[in-house]
Amino acid sequence: MFNFCIFASGAGSNFIEIYRFSKKNSNKMKINLLVSDKVDCGAVKYAKKNEIDYIIVNVNLFPNAKDQETRIIESLKFYKINYIVLAGYIKKVPIKVINDFKNKILNIHPSLLPKFGGKGFYGMNVHNAVIQSKESKTGVTIHFVNKDYDKGPIIYQEEIPVYANDNAEKLSKRVLRLEHKTYKKIISYLINDKIIWNGNKPEIRKIYND
Ligand code: GRF
């Protein structure tokens, strides 16, 4: 049984999908906590409605960065969290959390990293850049989080084509659908011990029927 904490700042569609998935797999996983920096984002609204515990950590409530870190660390301990899933979290994860949860934090990025990753590449910026660069394909990347933004070990990537009549808006919708599908798939591998380490590289165990 694994206890999960989701970090989210936005609409929360990935959070909602993962929450529903967790309900169907309640023998293996439970979402104990949502961490957000935005008091009234979609993710927090959903947590309230569904009685999922959440904490808000931002500069208004905790002007000192150290206090933000402490609040998060203490909550993760209190809720006995095993894995953290970043689902559209726009803040930097405090370094102590990254160190304490080495290879236990997942992130999803809406492009084929290392392309269109790093500073400034979030939300629609990513899809705009993909369109402007006339890429023929884009996709999603799921990776473990380390201290280097968008550069942690990649677990899984899946591509989709970029069509001639695509714009950033259309593309973002297709990529988001792909995010929902792939994030659940990888979390399912995780809770079923199908992600193994080959040195510094995470690999998905081959013999698995999904
Ligand atoms: C997703 O595109 C995710 O990859 C990015 O932010 C978006 C979050 O969407 N980091 P949602 O809040 O899960 O709907």
Tab-separated table of N, CA and C and ligand atoms in Angstrom, residues 10-15 87-89 107-110 123 127 176 179-180, ligand 1:
chain	number	residue	atom	x	y	z
A	10	GLY	N	-3.130	24.127	-10.821
A	10	GLY	CA	-4.025	24.597	-11.886
A	10	GLY	C	-5.403	23.957	-11.872
A	11	ALA	N	-5.906	23.730	-13.076
A	11	ALA	CA	-7.250	23.163	-13.228
A	11	ALA	C	-7.381	21.825	-12.512
A	12	GLY	N	-6.299	21.082	-12.495
A	12	GLY	CA	-6.295	19.841	-11.721
A	12	GLY	C	-6.822	18.632	-12.466
A	13	SER	N	-6.852	18.690	-13.806
A	13	SER	CA	-7.413	17.531	-14.512
A	13	SER	C	-6.561	16.276	-14.314
A	14	ASN	N	-5.249	16.435	-14.271
A	14	ASN	CA	-4.401	15.260	-13.993
A	14	ASN	C	-4.654	14.742	-12.582
A	15	PHE	N	-4.738	15.658	-11.626
A	15	PHE	CA	-5.028	15.289	-10.232
A	15	PHE	C	-6.335	14.496	-10.150
A	87	ALA	N	1.501	17.432	-10.612
A	87	ALA	CA	0.472	17.448	-11.656
A	87	ALA	C	0.118	18.905	-11.935
A	88	GLY	N	0.971	19.543	-12.720
A	88	GLY	CA	0.740	20.952	-13.026
A	88	GLY	C	1.055	21.843	-11.842
A	89	TYR	N	2.153	21.534	-11.153
A	89	TYR	CA	2.597	22.360	-10.012
A	89	TYR	C	3.604	23.368	-10.538
A	107	ASN	N	7.065	13.584	-12.292
A	107	ASN	CA	6.543	14.775	-12.958
A	107	ASN	C	6.126	14.393	-14.373
A	108	ILE	N	5.149	15.131	-14.894
A	108	ILE	CA	4.784	14.937	-16.302
A	108	ILE	C	5.030	16.255	-17.013
A	109	HIS	N	5.618	16.170	-18.183
A	109	HIS	CA	5.896	17.385	-18.939
A	109	HIS	C	5.251	17.245	-20.319
A	110	PRO	N	4.561	18.302	-20.791
A	110	PRO	CA	3.817	18.164	-22.049
A	110	PRO	C	4.650	18.366	-23.315
A	123	GLY	N	2.968	25.202	-19.330
A	123	GLY	CA	1.643	25.529	-19.876
A	123	GLY	C	1.660	25.729	-21.376
A	127	HIS	N	3.432	24.477	-25.930
A	127	HIS	CA	2.727	24.156	-27.178
A	127	HIS	C	2.930	25.248	-28.237
A	176	LEU	N	-2.983	16.927	-23.407
A	176	LEU	CA	-3.544	16.734	-22.067
A	176	LEU	C	-4.235	15.375	-21.946
A	179	GLU	N	-1.630	12.966	-21.523
A	179	GLU	CA	-1.097	13.045	-20.154
A	179	GLU	C	-1.922	12.180	-19.210
A	180	HIS	N	-3.241	12.336	-19.299
A	180	HIS	CA	-4.122	11.573	-18.396
A	180	HIS	C	-3.883	10.080	-18.554
B	1	GRF	C1	-0.439	19.872	-17.814
B	1	GRF	O1	-0.233	20.155	-19.159
B	1	GRF	C2	0.875	19.479	-17.197
B	1	GRF	O2	1.687	18.730	-18.015
B	1	GRF	C3	1.479	20.824	-16.977
B	1	GRF	O3	0.402	21.614	-16.524
B	1	GRF	C4	-0.811	21.117	-17.043
B	1	GRF	C5	-1.702	20.825	-15.887
B	1	GRF	O4	-3.010	20.583	-16.244
B	1	GRF	N1	2.637	20.737	-16.151
B	1	GRF	P1	-4.033	20.136	-15.129
B	1	GRF	O5	-3.990	21.169	-14.013
B	1	GRF	O6	-3.650	18.784	-14.644
B	1	GRF	O7	-5.365	20.140	-15.807
